[in-house]
mmCIF file with all atom_site columns, C-alpha atoms in Angstrom:
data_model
loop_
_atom_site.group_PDB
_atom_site.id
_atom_site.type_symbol
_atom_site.label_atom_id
_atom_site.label_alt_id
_atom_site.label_comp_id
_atom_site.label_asym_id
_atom_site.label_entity_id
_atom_site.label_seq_id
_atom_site.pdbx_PDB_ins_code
_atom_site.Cartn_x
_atom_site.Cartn_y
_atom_site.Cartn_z
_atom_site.occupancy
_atom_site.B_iso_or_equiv
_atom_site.pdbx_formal_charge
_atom_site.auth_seq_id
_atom_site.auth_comp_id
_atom_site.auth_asym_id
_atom_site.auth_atom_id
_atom_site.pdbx_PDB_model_num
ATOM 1   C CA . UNK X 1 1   ? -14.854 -4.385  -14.927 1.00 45.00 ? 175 UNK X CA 1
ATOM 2   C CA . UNK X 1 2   ? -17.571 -3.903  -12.245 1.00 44.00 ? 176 UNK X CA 1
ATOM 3   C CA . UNK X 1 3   ? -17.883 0.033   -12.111 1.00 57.00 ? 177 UNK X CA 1
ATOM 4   C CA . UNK X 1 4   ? -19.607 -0.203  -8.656  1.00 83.00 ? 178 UNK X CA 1
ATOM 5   C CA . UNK X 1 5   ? -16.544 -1.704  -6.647  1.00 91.00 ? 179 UNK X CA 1
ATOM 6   C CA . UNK X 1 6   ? -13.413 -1.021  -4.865  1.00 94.00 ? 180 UNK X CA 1
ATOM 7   C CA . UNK X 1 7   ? -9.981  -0.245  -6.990  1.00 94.00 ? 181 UNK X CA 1
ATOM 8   C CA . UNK X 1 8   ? -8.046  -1.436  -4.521  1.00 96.00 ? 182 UNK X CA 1
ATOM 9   C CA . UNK X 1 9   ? -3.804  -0.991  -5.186  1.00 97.00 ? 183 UNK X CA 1
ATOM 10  C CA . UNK X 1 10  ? -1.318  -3.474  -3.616  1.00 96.00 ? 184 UNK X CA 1
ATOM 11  C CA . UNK X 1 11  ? 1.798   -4.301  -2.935  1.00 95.00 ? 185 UNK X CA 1
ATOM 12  C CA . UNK X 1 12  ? 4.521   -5.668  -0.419  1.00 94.00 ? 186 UNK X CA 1
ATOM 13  C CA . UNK X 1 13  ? 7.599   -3.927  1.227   1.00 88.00 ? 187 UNK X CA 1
ATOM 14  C CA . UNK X 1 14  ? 10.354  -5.314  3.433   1.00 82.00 ? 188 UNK X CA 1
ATOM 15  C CA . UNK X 1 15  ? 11.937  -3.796  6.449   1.00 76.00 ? 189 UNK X CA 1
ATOM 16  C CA . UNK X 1 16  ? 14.703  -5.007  8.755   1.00 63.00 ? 190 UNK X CA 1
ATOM 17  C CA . UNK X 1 17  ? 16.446  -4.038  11.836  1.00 54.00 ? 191 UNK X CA 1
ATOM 18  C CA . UNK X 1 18  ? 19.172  -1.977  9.717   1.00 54.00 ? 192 UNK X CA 1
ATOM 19  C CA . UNK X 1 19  ? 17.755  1.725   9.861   1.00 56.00 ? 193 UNK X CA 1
ATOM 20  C CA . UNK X 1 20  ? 16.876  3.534   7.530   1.00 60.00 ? 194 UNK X CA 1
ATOM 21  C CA . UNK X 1 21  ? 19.174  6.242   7.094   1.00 55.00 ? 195 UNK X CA 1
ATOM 22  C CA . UNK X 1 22  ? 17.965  9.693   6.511   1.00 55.00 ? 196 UNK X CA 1
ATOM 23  C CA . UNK X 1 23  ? 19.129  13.130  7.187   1.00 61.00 ? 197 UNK X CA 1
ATOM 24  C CA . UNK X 1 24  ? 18.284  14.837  10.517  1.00 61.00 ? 198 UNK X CA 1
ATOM 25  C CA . UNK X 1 25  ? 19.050  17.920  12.284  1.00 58.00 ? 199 UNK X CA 1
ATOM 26  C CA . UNK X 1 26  ? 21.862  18.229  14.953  1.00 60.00 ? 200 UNK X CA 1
ATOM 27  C CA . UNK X 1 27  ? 23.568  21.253  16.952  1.00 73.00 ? 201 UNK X CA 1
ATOM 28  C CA . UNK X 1 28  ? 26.503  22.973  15.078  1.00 76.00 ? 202 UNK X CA 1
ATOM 29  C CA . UNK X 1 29  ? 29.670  20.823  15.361  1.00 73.00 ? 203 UNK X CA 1
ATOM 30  C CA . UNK X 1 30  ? 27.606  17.466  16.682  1.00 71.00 ? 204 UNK X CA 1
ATOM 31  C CA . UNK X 1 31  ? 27.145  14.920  14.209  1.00 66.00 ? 205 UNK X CA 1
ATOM 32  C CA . UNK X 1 32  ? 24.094  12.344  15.433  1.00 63.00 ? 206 UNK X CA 1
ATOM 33  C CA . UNK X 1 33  ? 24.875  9.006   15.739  1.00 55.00 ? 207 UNK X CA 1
ATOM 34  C CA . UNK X 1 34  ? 22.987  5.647   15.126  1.00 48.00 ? 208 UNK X CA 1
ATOM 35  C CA . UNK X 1 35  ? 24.237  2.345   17.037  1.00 59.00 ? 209 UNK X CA 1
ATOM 36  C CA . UNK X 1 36  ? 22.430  -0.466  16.198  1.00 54.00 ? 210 UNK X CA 1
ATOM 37  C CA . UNK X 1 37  ? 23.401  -4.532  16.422  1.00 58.00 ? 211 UNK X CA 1
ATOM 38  C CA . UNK X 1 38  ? 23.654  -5.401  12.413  1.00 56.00 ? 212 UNK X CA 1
ATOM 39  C CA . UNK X 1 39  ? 20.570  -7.285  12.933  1.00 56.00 ? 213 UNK X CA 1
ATOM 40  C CA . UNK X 1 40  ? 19.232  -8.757  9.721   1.00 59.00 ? 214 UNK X CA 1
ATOM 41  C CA . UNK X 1 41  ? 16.308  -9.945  11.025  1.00 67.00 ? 215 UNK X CA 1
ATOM 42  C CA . UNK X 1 42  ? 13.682  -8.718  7.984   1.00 77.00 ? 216 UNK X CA 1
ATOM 43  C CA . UNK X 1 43  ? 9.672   -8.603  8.058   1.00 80.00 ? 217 UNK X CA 1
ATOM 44  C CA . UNK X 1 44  ? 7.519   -7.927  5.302   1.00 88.00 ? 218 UNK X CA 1
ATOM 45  C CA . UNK X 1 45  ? 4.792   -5.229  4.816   1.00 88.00 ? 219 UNK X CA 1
ATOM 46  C CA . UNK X 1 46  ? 1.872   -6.065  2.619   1.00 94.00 ? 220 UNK X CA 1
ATOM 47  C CA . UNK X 1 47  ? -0.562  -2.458  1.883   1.00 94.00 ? 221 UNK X CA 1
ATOM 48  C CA . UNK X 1 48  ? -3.802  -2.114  -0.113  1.00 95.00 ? 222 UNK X CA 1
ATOM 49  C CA . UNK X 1 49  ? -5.447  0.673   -1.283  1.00 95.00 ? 223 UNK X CA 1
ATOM 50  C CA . UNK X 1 50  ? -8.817  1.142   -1.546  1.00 94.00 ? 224 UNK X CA 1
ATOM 51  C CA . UNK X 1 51  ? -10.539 3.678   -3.542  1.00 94.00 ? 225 UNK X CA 1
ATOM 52  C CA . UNK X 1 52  ? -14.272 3.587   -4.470  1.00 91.00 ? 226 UNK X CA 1
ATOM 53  C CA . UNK X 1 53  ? -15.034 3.827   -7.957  1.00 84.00 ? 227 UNK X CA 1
ATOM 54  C CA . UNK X 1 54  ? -17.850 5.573   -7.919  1.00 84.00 ? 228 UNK X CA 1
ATOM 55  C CA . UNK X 1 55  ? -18.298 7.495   -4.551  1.00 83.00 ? 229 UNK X CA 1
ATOM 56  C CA . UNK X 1 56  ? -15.349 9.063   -3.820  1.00 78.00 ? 230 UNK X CA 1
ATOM 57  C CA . UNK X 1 57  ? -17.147 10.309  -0.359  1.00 80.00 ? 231 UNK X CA 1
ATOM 58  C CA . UNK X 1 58  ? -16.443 6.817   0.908   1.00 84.00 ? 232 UNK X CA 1
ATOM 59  C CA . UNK X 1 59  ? -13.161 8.004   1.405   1.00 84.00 ? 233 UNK X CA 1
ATOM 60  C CA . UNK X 1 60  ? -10.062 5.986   0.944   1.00 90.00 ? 234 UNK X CA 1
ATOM 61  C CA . UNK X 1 61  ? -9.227  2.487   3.085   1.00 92.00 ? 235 UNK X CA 1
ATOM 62  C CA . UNK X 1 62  ? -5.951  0.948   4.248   1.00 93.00 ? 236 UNK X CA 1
ATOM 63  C CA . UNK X 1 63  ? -5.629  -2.186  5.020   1.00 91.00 ? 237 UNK X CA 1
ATOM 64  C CA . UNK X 1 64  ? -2.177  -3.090  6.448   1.00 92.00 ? 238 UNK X CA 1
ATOM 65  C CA . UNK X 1 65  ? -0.310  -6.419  7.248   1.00 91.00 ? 239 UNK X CA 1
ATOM 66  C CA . UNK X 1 66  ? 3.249   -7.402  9.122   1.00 89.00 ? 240 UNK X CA 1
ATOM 67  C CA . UNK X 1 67  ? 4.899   -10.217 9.498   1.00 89.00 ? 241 UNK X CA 1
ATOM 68  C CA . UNK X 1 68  ? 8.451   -12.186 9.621   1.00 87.00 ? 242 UNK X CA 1
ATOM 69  C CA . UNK X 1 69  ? 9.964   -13.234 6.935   1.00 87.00 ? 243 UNK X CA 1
ATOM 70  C CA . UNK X 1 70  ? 8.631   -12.698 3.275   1.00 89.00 ? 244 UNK X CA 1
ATOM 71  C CA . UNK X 1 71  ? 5.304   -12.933 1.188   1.00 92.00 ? 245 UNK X CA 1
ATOM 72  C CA . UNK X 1 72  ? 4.879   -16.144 -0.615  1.00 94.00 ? 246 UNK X CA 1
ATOM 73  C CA . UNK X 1 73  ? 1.698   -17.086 -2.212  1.00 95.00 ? 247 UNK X CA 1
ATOM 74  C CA . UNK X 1 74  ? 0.382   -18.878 1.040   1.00 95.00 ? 248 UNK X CA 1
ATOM 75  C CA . UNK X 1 75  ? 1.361   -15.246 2.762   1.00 95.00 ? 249 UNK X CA 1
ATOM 76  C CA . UNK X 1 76  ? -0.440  -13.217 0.378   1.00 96.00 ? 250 UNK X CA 1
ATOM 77  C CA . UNK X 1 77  ? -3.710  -15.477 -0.027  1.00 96.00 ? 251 UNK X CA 1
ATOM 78  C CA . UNK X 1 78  ? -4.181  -14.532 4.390   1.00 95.00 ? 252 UNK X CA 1
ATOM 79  C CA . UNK X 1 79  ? -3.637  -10.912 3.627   1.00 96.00 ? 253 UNK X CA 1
ATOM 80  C CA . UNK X 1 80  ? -6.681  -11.319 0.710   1.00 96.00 ? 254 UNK X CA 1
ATOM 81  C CA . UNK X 1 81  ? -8.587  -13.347 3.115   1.00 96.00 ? 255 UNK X CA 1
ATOM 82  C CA . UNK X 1 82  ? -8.766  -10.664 5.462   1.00 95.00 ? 256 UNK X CA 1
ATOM 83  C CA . UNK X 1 83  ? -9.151  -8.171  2.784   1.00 95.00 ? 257 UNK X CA 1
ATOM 84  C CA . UNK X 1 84  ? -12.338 -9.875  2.405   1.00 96.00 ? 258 UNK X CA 1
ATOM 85  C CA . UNK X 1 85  ? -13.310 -9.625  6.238   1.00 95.00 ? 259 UNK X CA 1
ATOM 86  C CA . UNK X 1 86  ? -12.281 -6.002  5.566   1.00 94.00 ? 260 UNK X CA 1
ATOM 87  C CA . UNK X 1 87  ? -14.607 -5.250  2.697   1.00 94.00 ? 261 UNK X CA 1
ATOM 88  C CA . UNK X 1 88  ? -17.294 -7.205  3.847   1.00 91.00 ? 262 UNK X CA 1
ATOM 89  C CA . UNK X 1 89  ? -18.596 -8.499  0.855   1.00 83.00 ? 263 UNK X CA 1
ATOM 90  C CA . UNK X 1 90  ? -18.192 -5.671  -1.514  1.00 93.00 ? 264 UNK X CA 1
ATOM 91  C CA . UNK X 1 91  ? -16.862 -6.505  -4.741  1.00 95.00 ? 265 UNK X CA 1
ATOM 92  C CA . UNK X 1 92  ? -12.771 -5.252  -4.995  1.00 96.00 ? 266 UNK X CA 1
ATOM 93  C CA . UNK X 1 93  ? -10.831 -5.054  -8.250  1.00 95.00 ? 267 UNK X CA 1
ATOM 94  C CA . UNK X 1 94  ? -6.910  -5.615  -7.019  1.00 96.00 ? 268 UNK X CA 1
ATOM 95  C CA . UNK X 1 95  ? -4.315  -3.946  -8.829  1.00 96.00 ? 269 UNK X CA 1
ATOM 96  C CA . UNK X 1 96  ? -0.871  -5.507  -8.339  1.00 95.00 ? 270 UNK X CA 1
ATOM 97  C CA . UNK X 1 97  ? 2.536   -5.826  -9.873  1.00 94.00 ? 271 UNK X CA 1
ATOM 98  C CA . UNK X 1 98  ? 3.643   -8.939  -11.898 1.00 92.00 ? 272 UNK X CA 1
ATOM 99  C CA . UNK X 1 99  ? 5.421   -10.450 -8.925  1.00 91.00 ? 273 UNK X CA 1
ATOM 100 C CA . UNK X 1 100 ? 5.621   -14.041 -9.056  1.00 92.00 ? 274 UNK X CA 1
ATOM 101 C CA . UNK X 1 101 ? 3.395   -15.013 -5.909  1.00 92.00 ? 275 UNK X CA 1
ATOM 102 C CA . UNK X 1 102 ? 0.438   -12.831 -7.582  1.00 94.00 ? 276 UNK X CA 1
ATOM 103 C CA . UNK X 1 103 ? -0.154  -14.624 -10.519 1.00 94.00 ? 277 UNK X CA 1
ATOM 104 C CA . UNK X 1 104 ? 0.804   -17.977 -9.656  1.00 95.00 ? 278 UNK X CA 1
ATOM 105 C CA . UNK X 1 105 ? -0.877  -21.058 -10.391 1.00 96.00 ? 279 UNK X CA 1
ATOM 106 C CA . UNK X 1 106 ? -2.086  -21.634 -6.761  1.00 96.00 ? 280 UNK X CA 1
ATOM 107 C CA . UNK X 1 107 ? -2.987  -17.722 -6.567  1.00 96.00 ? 281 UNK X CA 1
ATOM 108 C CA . UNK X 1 108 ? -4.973  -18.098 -9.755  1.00 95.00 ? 282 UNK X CA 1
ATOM 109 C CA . UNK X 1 109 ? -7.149  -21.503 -8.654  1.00 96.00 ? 283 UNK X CA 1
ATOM 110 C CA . UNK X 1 110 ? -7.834  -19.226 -5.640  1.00 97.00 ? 284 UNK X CA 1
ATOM 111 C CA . UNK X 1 111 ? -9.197  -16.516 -6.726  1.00 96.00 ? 285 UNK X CA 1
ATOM 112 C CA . UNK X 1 112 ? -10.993 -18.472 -9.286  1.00 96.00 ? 286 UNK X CA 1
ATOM 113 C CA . UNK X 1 113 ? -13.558 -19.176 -6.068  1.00 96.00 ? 287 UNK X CA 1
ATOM 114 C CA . UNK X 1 114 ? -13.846 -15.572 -4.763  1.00 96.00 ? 288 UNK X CA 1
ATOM 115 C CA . UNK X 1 115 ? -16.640 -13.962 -6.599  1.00 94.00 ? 289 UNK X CA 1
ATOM 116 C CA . UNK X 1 116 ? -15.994 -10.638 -4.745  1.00 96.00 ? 290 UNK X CA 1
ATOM 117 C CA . UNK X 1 117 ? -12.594 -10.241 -5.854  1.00 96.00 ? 291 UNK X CA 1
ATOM 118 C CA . UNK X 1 118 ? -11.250 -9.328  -9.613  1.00 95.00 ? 292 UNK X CA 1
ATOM 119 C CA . UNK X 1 119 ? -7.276  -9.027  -10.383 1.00 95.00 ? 293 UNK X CA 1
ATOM 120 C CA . UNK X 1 120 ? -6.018  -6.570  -12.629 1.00 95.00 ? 294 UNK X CA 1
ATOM 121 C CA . UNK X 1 121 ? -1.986  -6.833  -13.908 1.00 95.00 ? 295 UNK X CA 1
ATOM 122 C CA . UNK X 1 122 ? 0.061   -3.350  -13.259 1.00 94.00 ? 296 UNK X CA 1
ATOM 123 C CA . UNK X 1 123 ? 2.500   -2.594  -16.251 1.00 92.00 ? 297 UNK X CA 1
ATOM 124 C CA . UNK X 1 124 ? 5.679   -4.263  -15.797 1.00 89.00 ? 298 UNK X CA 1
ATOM 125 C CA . UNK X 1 125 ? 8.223   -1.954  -14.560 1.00 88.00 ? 299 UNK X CA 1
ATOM 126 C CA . UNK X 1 126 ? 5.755   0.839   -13.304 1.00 89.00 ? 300 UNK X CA 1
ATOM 127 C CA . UNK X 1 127 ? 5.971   0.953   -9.481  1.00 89.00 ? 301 UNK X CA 1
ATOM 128 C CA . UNK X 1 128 ? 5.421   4.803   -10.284 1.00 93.00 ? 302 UNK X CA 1
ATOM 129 C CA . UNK X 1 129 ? 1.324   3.971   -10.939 1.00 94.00 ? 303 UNK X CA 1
ATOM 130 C CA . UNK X 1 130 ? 1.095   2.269   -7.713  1.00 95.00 ? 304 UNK X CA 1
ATOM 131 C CA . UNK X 1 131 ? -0.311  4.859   -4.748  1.00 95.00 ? 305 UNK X CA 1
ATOM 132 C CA . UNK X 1 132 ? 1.131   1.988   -1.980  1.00 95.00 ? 306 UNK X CA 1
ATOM 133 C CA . UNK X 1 133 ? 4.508   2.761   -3.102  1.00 94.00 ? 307 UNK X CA 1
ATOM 134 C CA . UNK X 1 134 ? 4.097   6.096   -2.088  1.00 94.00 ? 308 UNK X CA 1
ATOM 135 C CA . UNK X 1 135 ? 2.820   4.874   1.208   1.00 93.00 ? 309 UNK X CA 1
ATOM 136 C CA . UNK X 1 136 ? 5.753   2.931   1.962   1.00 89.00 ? 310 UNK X CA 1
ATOM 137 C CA . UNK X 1 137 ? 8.203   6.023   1.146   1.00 89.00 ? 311 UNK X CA 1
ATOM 138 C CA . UNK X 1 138 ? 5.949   7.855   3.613   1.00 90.00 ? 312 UNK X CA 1
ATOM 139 C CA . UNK X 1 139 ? 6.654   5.496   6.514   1.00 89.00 ? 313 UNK X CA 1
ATOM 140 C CA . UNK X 1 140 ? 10.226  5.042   5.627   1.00 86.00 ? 314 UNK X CA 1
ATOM 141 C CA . UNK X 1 141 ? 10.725  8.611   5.430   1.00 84.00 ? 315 UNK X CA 1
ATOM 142 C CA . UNK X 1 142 ? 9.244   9.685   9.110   1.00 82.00 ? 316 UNK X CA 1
ATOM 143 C CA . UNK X 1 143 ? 8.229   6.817   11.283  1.00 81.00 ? 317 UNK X CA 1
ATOM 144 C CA . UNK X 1 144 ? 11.177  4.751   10.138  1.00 76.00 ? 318 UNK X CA 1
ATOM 145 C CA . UNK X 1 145 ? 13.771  6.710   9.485   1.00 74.00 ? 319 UNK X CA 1
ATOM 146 C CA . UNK X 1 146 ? 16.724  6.578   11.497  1.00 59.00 ? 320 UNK X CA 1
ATOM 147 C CA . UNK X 1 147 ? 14.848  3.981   13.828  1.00 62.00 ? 321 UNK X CA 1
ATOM 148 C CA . UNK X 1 148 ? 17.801  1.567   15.196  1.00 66.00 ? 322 UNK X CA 1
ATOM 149 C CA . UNK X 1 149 ? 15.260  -0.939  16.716  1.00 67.00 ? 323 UNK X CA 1
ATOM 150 C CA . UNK X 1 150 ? 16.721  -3.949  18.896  1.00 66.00 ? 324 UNK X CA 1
ATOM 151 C CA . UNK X 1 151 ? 13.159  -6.299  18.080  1.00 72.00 ? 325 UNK X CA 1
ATOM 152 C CA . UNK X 1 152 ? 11.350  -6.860  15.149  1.00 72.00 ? 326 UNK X CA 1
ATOM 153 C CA . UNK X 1 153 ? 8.187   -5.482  17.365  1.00 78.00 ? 327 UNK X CA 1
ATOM 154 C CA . UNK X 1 154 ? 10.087  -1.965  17.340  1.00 81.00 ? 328 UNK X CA 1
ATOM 155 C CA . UNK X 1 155 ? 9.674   -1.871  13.744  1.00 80.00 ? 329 UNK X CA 1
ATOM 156 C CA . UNK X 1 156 ? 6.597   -2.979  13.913  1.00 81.00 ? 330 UNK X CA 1
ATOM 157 C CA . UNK X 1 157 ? 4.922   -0.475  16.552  1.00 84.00 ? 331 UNK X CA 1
ATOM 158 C CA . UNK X 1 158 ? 6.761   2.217   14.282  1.00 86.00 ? 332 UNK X CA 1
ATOM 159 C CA . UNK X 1 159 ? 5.046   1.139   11.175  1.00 86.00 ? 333 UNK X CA 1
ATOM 160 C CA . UNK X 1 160 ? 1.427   1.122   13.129  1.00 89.00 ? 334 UNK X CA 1
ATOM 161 C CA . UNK X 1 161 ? 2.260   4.398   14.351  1.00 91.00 ? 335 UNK X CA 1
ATOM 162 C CA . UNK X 1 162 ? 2.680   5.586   10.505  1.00 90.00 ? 336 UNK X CA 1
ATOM 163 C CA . UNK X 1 163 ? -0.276  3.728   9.396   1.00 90.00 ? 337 UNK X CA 1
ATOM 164 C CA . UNK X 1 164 ? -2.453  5.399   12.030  1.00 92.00 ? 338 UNK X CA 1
ATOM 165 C CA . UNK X 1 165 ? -0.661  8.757   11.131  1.00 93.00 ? 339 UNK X CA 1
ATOM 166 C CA . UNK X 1 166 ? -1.981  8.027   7.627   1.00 92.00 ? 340 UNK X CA 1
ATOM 167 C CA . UNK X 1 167 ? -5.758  6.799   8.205   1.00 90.00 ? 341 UNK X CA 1
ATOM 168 C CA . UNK X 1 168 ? -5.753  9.852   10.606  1.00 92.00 ? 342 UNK X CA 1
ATOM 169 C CA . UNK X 1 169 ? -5.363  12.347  6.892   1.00 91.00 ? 343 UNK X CA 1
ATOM 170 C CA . UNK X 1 170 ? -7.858  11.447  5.234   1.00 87.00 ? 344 UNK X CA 1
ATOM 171 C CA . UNK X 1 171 ? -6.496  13.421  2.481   1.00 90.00 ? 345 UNK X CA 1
ATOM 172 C CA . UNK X 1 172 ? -3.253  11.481  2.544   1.00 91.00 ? 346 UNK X CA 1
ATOM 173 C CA . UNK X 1 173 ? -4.620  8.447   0.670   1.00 92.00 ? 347 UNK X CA 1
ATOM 174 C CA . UNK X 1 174 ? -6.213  10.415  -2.210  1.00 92.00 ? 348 UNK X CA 1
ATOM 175 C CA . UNK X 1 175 ? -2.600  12.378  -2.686  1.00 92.00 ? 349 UNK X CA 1
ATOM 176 C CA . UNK X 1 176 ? -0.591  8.942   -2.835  1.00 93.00 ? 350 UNK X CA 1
ATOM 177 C CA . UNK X 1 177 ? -3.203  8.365   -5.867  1.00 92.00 ? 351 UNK X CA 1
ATOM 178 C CA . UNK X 1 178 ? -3.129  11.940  -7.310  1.00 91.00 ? 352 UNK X CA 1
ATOM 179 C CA . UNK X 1 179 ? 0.719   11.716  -7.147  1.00 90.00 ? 353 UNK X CA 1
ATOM 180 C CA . UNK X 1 180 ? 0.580   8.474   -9.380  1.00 93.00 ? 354 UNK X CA 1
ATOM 181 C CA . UNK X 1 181 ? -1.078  10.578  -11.956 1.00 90.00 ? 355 UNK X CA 1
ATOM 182 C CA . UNK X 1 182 ? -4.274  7.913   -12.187 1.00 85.00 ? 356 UNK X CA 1
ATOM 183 C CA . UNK X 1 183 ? -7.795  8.652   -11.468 1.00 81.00 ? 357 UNK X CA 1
ATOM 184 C CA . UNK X 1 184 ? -10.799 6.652   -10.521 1.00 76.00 ? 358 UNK X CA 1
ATOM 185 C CA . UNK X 1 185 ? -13.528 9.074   -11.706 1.00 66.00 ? 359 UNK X CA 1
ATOM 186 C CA . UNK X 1 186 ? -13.627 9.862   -15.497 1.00 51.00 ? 360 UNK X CA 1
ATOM 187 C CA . UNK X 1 187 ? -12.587 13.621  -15.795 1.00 48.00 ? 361 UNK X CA 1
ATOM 188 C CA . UNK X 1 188 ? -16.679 15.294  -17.297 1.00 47.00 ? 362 UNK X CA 1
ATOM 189 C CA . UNK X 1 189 ? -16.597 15.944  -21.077 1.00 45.00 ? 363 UNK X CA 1
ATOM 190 C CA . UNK X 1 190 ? -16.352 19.163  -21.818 1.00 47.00 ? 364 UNK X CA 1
ATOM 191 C CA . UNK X 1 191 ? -19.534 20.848  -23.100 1.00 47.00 ? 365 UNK X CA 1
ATOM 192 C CA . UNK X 1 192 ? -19.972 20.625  -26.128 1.00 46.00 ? 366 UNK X CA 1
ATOM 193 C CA . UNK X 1 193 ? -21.247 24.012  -28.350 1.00 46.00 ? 367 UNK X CA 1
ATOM 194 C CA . UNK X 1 194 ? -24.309 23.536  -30.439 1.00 47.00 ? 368 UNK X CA 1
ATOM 195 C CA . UNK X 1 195 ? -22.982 23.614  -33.834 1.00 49.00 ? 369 UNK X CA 1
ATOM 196 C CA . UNK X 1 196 ? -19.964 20.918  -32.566 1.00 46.00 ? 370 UNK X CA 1
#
């Protein structure tokens, strides 16, 4: 592994017109109410985290993408292409989840091209060592919550909202990794006495 790139964490999330349910506050003896169509229409969220692996004072990126529908390996090979445009030629090692669409014989013969990008395989069943999860319970819990959109673009201007909430913290980032209990720095040895 390239110790002078990006660790870069992602993964995809779907949201729809149902809303998210969450509590809320409400005067004594008035119980708030949602009314929404039942509209399934669903999009898809796709998030990477970027983390510097050997300057943390680069600060953490986001990269963010929306659209209808869901992620298929067509879908996810844009959101890399623009990851590209979006680290500029820096190299990136991606950590992702063993979803189908990620290691995928087209996905493979792809990336087998891009000599900026490396892929590294989450364990299976360990969405708890991914910081974008955390991300997505972030916008679900404020900027989505309780949001009975009528258009998919209401979701979406919600989610930007969050996302801009989030690049505006730039400690934010950094706690979604702490939280995962992972870190990109090697803790220092300890020193070591003399007769050690």
């Amino acid at each position: 592994m390239n110790t002078r790139a990006w660790i870069v964490f992602l993964d995809e999330s779907g949201v729809s017109l149902l809303p998210q349910i969450r509590r809320t506050y409400s005067p004594r003896g008035r119980t708030p109410l949602l009314r929404h169509r039942l509209n399934w229409k669903r999009a898809s969220m796709a998030g990477a985290l970027g983390y510097h692996s050997t300057d943390p004072h680069r600060g953490a990126r986001l990269c963010f993408h929306l659209k209808p529908g869901s992620y298929d390996t067509a879908g996810l090979i844009e959101v890399l292409e623009q990851m590209k445009v979006f680290y500029r030629g820096e190299r990136v090692v991606l950590v992702w989840d063993g979803l189908s669409a990620h290691w995928s014989r087209a996905m493979r013969a792809w990336v087998a091209e891009q000599d900026w990008l490396t892929l590294e395989r989450l364990p299976a069943y360990a969405p708890e060592l991914n910081p974008v999860e955390l991300l997505w319970s972030s916008l679900k819990k404020r900027e989505l919550a309780n949001l009975a959109g009528d258009h998919l673009a209401d979701v979406a201007d919600a989610t930007e909202q969050g996302i801009h909430r989030i690049n505006a913290n730039p400690r934010l980032p950094w706690s979604f990794l702490a939280h995962t209990g992972l870190t990109i720095q090697p803790p220092h040895p300890p020193n070591l006495r003399k007769d050690e």
